Coordinates of C-alpha atoms in Angstrom, one line a residue:
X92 CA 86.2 89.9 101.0
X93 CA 83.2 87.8 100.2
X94 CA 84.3 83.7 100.5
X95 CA 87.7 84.8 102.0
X96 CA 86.4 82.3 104.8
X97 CA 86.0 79.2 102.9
X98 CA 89.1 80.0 100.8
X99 CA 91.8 80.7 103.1
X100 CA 91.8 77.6 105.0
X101 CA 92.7 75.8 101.7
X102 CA 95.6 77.6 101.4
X103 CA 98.6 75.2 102.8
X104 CA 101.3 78.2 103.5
X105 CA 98.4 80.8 105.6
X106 CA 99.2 81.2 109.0
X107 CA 96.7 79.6 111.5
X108 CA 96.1 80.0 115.2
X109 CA 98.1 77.4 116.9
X110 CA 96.2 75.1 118.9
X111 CA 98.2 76.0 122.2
X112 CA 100.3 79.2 122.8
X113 CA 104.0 78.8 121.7
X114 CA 105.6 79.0 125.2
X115 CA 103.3 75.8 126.6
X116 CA 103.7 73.6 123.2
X117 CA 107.7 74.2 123.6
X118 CA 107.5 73.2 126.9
X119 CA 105.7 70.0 126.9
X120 CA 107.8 69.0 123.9
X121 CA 111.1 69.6 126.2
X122 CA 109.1 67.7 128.6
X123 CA 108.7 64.6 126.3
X124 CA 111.7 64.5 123.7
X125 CA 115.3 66.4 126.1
X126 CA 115.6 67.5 122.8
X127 CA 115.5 71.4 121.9
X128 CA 115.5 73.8 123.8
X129 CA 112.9 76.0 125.2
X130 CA 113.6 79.2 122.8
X131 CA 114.2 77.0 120.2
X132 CA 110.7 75.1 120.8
X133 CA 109.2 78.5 121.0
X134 CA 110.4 79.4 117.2
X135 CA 109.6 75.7 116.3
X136 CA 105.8 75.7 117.2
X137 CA 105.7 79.3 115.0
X138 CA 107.2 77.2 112.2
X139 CA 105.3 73.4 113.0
X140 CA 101.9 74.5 113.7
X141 CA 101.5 77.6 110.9
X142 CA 103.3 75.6 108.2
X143 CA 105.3 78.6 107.0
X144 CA 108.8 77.5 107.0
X145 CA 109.8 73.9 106.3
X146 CA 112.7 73.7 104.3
X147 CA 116.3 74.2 105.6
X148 CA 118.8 75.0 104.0
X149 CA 122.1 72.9 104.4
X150 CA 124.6 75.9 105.9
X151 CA 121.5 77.0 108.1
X152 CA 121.0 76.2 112.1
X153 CA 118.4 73.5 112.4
X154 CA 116.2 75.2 114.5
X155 CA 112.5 74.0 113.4
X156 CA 110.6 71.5 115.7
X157 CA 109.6 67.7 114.5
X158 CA 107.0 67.3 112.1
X159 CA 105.4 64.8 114.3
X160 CA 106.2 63.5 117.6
X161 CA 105.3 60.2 117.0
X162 CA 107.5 57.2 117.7
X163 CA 108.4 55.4 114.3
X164 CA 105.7 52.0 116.0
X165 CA 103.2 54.3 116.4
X166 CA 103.3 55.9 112.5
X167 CA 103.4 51.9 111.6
X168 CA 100.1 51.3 113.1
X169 CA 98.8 54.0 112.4
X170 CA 99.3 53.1 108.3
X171 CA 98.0 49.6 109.1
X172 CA 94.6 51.1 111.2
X173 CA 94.2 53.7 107.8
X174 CA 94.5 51.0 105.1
X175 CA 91.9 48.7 107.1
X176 CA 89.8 51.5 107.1
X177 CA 90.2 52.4 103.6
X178 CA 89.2 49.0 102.4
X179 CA 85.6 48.8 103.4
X180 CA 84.6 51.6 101.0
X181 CA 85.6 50.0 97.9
X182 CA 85.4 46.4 99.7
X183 CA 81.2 47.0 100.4
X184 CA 80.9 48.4 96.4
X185 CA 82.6 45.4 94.7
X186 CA 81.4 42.5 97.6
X187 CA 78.0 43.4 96.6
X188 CA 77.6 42.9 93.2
X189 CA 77.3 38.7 93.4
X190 CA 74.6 39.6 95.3
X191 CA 73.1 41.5 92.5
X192 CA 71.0 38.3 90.5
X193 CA 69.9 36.4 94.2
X194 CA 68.4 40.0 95.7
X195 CA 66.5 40.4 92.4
X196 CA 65.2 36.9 92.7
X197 CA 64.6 37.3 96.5
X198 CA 62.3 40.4 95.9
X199 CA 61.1 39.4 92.6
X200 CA 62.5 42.7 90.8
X201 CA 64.7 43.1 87.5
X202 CA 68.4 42.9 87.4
X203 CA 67.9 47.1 86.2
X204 CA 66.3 47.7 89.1
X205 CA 68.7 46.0 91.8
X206 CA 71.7 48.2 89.5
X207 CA 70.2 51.0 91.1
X208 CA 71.2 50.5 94.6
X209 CA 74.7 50.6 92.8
X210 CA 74.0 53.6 91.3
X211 CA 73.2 55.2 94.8
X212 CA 75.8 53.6 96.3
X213 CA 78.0 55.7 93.4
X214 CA 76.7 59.0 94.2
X215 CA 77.1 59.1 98.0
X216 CA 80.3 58.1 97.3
X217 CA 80.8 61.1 95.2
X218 CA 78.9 63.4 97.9
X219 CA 79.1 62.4 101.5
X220 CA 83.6 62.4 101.6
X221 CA 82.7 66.3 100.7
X222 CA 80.8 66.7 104.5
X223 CA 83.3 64.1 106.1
X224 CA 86.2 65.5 104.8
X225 CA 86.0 68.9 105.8
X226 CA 84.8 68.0 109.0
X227 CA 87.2 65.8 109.8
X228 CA 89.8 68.7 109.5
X229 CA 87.8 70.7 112.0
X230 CA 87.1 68.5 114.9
X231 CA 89.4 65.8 114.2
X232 CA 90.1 62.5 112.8
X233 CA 88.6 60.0 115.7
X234 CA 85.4 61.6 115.9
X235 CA 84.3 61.6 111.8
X236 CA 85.4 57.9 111.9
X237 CA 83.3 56.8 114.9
X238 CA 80.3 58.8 113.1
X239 CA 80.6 57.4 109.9
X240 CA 81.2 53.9 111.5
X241 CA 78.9 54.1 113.2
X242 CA 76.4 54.8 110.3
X243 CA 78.1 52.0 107.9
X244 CA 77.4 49.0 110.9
X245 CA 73.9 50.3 111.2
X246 CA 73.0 50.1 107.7
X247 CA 75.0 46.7 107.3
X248 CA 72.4 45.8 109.9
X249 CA 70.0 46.9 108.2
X250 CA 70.5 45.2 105.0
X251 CA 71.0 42.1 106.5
X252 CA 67.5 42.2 108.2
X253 CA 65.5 44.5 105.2
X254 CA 62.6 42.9 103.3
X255 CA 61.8 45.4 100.8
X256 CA 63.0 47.3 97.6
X257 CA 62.7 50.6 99.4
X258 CA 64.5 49.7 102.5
X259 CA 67.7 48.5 100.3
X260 CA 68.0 51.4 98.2
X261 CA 68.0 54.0 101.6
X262 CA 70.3 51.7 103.3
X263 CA 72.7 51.1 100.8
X264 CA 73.2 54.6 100.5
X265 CA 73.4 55.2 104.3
X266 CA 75.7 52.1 103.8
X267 CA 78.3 54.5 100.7
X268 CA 78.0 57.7 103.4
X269 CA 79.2 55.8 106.2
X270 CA 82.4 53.9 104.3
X271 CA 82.9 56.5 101.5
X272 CA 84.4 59.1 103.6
X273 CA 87.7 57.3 104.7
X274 CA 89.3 57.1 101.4
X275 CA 89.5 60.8 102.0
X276 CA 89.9 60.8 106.0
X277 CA 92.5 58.2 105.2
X278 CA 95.0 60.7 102.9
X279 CA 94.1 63.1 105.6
X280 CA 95.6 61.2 108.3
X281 CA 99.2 60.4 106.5
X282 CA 99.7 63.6 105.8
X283 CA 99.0 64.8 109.6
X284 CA 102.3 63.4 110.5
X285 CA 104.1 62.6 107.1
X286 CA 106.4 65.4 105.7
X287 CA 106.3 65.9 101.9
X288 CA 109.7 64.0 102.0
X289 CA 108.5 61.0 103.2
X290 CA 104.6 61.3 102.4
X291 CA 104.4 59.7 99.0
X292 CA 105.5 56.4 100.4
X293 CA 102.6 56.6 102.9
X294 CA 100.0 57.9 100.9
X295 CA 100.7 55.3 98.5
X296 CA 100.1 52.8 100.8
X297 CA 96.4 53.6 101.3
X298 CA 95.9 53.8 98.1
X299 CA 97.2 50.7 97.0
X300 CA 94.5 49.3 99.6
X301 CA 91.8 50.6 97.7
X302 CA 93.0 49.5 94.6
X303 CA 93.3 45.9 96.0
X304 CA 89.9 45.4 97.2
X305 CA 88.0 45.6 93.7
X306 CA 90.4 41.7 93.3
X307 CA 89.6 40.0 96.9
X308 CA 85.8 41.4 97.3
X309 CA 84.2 40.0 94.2
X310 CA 86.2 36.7 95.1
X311 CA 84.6 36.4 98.7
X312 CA 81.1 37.8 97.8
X313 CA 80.4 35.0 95.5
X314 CA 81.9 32.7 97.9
X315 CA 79.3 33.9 100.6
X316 CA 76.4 34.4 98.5
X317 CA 77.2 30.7 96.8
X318 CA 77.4 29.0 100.4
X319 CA 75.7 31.2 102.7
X320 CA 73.0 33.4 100.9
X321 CA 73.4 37.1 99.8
X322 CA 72.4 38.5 103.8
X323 CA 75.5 37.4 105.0
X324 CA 77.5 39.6 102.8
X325 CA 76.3 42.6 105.0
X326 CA 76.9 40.5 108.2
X327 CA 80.4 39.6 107.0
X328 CA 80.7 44.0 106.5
X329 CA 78.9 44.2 110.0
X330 CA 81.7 42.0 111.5
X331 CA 84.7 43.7 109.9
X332 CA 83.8 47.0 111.3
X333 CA 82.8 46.0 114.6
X334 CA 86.5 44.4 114.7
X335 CA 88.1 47.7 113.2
X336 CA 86.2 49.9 116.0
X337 CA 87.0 47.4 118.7
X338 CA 91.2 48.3 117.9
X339 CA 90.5 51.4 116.7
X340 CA 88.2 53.3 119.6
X341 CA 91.0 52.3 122.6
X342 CA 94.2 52.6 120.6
X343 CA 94.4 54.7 117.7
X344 CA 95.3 58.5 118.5
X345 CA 94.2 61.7 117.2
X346 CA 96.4 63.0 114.1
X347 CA 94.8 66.5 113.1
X348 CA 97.0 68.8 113.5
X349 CA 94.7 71.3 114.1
X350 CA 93.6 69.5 117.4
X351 CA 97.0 67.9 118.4
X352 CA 99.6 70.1 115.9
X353 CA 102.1 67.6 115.7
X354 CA 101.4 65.2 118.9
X355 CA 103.0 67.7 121.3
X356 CA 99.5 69.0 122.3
X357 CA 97.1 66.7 124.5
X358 CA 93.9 65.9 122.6
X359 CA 90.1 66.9 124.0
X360 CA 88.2 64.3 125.6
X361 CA 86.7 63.5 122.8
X362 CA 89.0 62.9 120.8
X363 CA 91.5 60.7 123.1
X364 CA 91.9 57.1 123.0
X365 CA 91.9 55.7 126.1
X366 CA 95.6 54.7 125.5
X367 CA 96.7 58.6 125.0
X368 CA 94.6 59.7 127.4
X369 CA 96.8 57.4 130.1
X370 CA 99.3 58.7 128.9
X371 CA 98.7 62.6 129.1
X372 CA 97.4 61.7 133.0
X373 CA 101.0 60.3 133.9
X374 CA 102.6 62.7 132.0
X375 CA 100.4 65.7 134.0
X376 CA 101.2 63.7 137.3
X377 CA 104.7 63.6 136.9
X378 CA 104.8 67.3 136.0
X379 CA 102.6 68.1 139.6
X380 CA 105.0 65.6 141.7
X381 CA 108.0 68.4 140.2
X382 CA 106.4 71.6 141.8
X383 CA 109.6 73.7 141.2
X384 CA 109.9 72.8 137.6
X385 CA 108.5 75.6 134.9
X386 CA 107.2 73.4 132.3
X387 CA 103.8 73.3 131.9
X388 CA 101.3 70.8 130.2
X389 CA 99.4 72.8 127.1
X390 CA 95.7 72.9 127.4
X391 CA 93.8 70.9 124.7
X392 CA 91.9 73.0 121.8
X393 CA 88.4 73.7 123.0
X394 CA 86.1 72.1 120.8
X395 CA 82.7 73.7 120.3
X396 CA 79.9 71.1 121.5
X397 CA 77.9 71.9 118.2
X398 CA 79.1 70.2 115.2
X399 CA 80.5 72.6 112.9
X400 CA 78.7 73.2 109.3
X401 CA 81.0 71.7 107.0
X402 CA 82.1 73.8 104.3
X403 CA 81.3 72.3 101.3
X404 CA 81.0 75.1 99.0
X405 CA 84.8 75.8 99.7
X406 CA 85.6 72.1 98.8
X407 CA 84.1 72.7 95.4
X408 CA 85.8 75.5 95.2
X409 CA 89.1 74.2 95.1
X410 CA 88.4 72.8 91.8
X411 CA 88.3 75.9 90.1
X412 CA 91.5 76.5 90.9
X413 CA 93.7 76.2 87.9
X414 CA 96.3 74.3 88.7
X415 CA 94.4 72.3 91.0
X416 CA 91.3 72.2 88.3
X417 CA 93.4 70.6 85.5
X418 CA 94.8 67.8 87.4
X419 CA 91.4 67.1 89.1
X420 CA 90.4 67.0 85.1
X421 CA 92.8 64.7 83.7
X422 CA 92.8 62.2 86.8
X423 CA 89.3 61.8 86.4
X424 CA 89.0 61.2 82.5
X425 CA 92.1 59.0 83.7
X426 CA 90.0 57.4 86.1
X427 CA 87.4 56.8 84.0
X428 CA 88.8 55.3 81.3
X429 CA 90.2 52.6 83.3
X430 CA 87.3 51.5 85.5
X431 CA 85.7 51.1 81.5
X432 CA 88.1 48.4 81.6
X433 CA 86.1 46.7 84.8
X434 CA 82.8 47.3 83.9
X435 CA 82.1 44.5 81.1
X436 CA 85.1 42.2 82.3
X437 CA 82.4 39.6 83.5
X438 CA 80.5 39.6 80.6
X439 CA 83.7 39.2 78.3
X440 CA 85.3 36.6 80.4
X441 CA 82.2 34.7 80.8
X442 CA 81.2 34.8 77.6
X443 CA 84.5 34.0 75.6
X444 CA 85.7 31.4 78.5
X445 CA 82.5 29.9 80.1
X446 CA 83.6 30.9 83.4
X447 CA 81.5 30.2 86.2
X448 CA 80.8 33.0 89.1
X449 CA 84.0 32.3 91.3
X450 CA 86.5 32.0 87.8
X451 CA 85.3 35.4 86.8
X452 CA 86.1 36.6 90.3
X453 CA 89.3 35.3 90.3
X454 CA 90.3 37.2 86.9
X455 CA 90.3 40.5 88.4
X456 CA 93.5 39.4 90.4
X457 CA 95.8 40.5 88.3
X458 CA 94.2 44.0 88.2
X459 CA 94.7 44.2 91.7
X460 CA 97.9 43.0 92.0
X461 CA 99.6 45.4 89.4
X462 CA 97.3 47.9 90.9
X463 CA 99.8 47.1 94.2
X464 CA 102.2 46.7 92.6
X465 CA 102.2 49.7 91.0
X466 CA 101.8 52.1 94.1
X467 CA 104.6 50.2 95.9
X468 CA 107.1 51.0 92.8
X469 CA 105.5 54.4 92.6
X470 CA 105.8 55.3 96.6
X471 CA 109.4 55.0 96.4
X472 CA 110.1 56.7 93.6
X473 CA 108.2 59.6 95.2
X474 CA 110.6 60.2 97.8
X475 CA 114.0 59.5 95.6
X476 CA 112.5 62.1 93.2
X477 CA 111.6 64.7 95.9
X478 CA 115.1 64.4 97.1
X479 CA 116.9 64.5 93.8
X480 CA 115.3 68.0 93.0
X481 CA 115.6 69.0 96.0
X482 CA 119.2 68.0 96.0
X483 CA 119.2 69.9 92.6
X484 CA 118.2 73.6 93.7
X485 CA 120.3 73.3 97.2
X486 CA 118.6 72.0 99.8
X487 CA 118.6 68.9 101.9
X488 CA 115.2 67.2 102.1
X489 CA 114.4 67.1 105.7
X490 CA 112.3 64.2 106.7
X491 CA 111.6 64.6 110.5
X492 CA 110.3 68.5 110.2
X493 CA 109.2 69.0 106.6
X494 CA 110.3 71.4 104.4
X495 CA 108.9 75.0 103.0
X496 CA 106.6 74.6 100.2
X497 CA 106.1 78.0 99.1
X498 CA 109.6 78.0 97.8
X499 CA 110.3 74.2 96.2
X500 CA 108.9 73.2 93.0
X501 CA 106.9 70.3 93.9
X502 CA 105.0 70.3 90.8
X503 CA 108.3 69.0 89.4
X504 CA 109.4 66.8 92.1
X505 CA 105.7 64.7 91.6
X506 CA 104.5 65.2 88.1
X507 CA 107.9 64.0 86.3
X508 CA 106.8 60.7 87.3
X509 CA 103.5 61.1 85.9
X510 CA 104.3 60.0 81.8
X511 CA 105.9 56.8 82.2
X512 CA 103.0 55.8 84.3
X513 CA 100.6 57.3 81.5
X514 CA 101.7 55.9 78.5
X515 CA 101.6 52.7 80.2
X516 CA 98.1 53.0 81.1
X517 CA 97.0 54.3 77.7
X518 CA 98.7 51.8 76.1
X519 CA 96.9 48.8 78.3
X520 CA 93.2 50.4 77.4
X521 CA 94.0 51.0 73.9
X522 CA 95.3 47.5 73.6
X523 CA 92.3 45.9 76.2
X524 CA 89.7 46.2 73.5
X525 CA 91.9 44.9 70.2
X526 CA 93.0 41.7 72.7
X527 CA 89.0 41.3 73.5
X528 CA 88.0 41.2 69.7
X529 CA 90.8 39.0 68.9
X530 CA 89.5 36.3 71.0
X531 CA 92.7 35.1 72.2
X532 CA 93.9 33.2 74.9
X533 CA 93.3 33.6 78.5
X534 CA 97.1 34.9 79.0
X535 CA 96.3 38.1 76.9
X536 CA 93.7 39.9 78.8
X537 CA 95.1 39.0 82.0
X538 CA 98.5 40.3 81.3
X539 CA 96.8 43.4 80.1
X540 CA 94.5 44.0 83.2
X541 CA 98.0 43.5 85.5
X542 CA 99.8 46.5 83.4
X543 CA 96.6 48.5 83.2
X544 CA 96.3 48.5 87.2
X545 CA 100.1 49.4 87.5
X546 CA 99.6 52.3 85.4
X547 CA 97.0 53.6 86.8
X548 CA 98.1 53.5 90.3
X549 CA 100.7 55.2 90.1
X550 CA 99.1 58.2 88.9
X551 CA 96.4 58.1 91.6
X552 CA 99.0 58.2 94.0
X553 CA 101.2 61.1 92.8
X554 CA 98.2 63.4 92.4
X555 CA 96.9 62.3 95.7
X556 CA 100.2 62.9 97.1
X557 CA 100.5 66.2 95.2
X558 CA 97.3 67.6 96.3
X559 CA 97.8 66.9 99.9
X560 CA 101.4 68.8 99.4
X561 CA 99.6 71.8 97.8
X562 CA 96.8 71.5 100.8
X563 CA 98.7 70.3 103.5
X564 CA 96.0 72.5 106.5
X565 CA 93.1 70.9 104.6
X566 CA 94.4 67.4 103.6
X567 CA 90.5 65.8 104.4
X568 CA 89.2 68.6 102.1
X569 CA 91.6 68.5 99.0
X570 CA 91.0 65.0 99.2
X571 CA 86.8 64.6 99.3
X572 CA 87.3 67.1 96.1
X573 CA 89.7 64.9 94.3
X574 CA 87.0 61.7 95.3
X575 CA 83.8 63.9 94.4
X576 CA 85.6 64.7 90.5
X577 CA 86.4 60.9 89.8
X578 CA 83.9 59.7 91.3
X579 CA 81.5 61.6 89.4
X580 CA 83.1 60.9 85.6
X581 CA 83.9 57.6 86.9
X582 CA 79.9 56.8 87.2
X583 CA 78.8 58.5 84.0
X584 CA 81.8 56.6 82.1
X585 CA 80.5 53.6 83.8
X586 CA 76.9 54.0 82.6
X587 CA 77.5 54.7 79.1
X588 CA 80.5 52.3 78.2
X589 CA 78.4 49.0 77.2
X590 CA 76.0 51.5 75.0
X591 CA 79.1 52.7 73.0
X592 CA 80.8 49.0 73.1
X593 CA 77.3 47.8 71.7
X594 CA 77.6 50.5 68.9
X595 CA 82.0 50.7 68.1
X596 CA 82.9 47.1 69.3
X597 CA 85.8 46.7 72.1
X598 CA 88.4 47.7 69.6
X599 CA 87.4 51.2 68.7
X600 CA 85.4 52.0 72.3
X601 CA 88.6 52.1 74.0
X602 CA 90.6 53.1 71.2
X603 CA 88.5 55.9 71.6
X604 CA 88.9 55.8 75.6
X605 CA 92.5 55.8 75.5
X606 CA 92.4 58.9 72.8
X607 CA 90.4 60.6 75.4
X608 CA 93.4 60.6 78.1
X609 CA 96.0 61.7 75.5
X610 CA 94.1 64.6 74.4
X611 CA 93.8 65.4 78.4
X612 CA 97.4 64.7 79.2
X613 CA 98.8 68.0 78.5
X614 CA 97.3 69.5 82.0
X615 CA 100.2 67.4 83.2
X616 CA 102.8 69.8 81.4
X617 CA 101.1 73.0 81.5
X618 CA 100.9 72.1 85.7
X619 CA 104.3 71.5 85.7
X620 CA 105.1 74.9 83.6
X621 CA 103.1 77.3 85.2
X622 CA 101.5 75.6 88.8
X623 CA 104.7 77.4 91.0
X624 CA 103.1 80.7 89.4
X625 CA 99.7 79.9 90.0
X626 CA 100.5 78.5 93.5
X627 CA 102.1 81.4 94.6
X628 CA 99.3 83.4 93.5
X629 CA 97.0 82.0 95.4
X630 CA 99.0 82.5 98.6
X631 CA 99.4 85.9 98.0
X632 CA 95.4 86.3 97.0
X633 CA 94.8 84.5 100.6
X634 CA 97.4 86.5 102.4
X635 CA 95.5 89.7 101.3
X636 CA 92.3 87.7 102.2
X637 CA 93.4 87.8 105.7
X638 CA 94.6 91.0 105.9
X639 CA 91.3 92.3 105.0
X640 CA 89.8 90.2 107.9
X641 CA 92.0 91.0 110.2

């Protein structure tokens, strides 16, 4: 079947080749945990590493191995190390724009002109998490982020030292492909090791990180440009990553479960940190000083030493599915409507307060801290709703080996949550515009702007969290799409807002704005009505995919 490549490895319930025959993988695993046995590893690493069976039921044998090996320490940091890394790409778009006025002074250009890096920055970030994503889901987590690391310190560089219009426009998009990527790598990597039990919480996590940065970045860049000049933004950047990679390189391990499955399976060279790779030498050591023993060590997954050709073209695809495409739709007219929110706070609050730089900065603190706020409330209520439906058709939410997607409604367990969040949101952006013509105190809009960030939070983080349930093989890939559709509305909303504001006034613009997401909100039901249907669908138009391969 033509595409049946690039569009079976999206489908979370396919059956993939396991990274590691079953017999080794139950071994090692009997070798680290004294927990199951080896016939019941054996049906375990069918079950862990292919995805296909994840819920038990409560009068069944609970035979299925962990979702993840990992000790509850090493999940911890692994959520601290994602967040960190999550922050810089938001953190380098928002630092930046104090720097806006000085650069155009510096090189003697217009403010339009210095908006352009902006704009550049925008569309990488729409683009490159497409390559990253995908990738990352091939060859791993470690090696996409010492890539794109490496890119984003190089360009900070750069910037820091340029001279010229030209060099700041290429490197601040080398500067977006390098950072935009691990808002997707990041989902990526909690749901290696979460199960869809436990996974809001996590994914929550990172993206309450990204929604925090657009508060404390602003602040800081107009504290270094006042005090220290507009290079040492980048050289501020430049430091921050050196100190993520420094942690990151020698302690952070690999999470793809397509290299590792679910920890049980020792990671290539490239891919270990030098912490797991200690560890895999002592544990091969003590297995050689037992020469009667029969467990063996698995083999790592040979990775090829060409870079795999990411497959973009099956990351668009997923948008077209429908009930993937609807969501993707509303979140991003979602999206959209509440960065218009952002866009002209500076000019509003400067020109109806008389702010200077820092003041303005600080009034997007309340933004981010409902923004927080609001995934933190969310995350929890994530996991109380997934176990209250699944309480509801029978079964008993199992946290430590997942359970079986194919038959739970998911679309119920996340998207019930989604319309007291919504009409929160909507209600914020209708009322942002009315508060700004009214001219009232400096209570109003910021009340408004902490609401507004809690309600759209909360969203973002069930769809994200939704997605990664409904692609659970190709978390990096669902993800870049989800990124690449926001993104993309995001910057045209962006770009047209102050024109319509300059023609309909605050009040009616996001009158308007918040009309927009009502009209959109009834992909949320129709989802929630018919996504099982559609979901199951697609599993049996991939099954037949691989048949036909096969």
């Amino acid at each position: 079947m033509p595409g049946a490549d690039s569009e079976k490895t999206s489908e979370p319930h396919q059956e993939l080749d396991p990274a590691a025959d079953s017999t080794a993988d139950a071994e090692v695993t009997a070798v680290q945990d004294n927990v199951i046995t080896h016939d019941e590893s054996d049906n375990a690493n069918n079950l862990a590493n292919h995805g296909a069976d994840e819920t038990r039921n409560k009068n069944e044998e609970p035979t299925p191995q962990v979702h993840s090996v990992f000790s509850p320490r090493t999940k911890v940091f692994l959520v601290l190390m994602t967040v960190f890394s999550t922050l810089f790409s938001p953190f380098s778009s928002f630092i930046y724009l104090p720097a806006i006025t000085p650069i155009a002074a510096s090189y003697g250009r217009s403010i339009a002109d210095i908006n352009l890096s902006v704009t550049i920055y925008q569309v990488m970030q729409a683009v490159a998490p497409l390559f990253f994503g995908d990738l990352s889901d091939q060859i791993g987590r470690r090696p996409v982020y010492v890539i794109t690391f490496a890119i984003y310190l190089g360009a900070n560089i750069g910037l820091a030292l340029q001279n010229n219009y030209a060099a700041l426009m290429v490197l601040r998009a080398l500067q977006s492909t390098g950072s935009s990527a691990t808002v997707a790598i990041g989902s990526a990597v909690m749901a290696d090791f979460t199960t869809s039990a436990d996974r809001g919480g996590y994914i929550t996590a990172v993206q309450a990180s990204v929604m925090f940065a657009p508060a404390l970045a602003p602040v800081l860049g107009g504290i270094l440009t006042q005090f220290l000049g507009w290079r040492s933004t980048f050289w501020f950047l430049t430091i921050a990553a050196g100190v993520f990679l420094i942690i990151y390189l020698p302690f952070v391990p690999e999470t793809a479960r397509n290299i590792v499955g679910n920890g049980s399976i020792p990671p290539p060279r490239l891919n270990a940190s030098l912490t797991s790779a200690h560890q895999w030498r002592k544990r091969q050591a003590d297995l050689e000083s037992h020469p009667n023993s029969s467990a063996q060590q698995p083999q790592p997954k040979k990775i090829p030493m060409r870079i795999p050709i990411p497959n973009v073209l099956a990351a668009v695809l997923i948008m077209l599915e429908k009930d993937v495409g609807l969501l993707m739709f509303f979140m991003s007219l979602f999206v959209m409507a509440n960065y218009a929110m952002l866009v002209p706070l500076q000019d509003v609050i400067r020109r109806q307060y008389a702010f200077n730089d820092l003041q303005v900065g600080l009034c997007y603190i309340p933004y981010a801290v409902g923004s927080v706020t609001g995934a933190t409330v969310v995350g929890k209520l994530l996991n109380w709703n997934y176990g209250r439906v699944a309480r509801s058709i029978g079964v008993a939410p199992d946290r430590k080996r997942g359970d079986d997607m194919r038959a739970f409604p998911i679309e119920r367990a996340r998207l019930d949550l989604m319309w007291p969040c919504t009409i929160l949101a909507v209600g914020m952006i209708i009322a942002w515009g009315w508060v700004v013509d009214s001219g009232t105190s400096l209570a109003a809009p910021l009340v408004i702007l902490f609401f507004g960030g809690a309600g759209l939070s909360g969203p973002v983080s069930i769809l994200t969290t939704l997605l990664v349930d409904l692609y659970p093989m190709n978390p990096g890939r669902v993800s870049s799409t989800f990124n690449l559709t926001r993104a993309t509305l995001s910057a045209v909303g962006t770009a047209v807002v102050q024109y319509i504001i300059d023609a309909w006034g605050y009040g009616f613009t996001y009158l308007f704005m918040g009309c927009i997401v009502l009209a959109a909100s009834p992909c949320i039901w129709i989802v929630r009505r018919w996504g099982p249907k559609w979901r199951e669908e697609r599993y049996q138009r991939f099954k037949r995919a691989e048949g036909e391969d096969s």
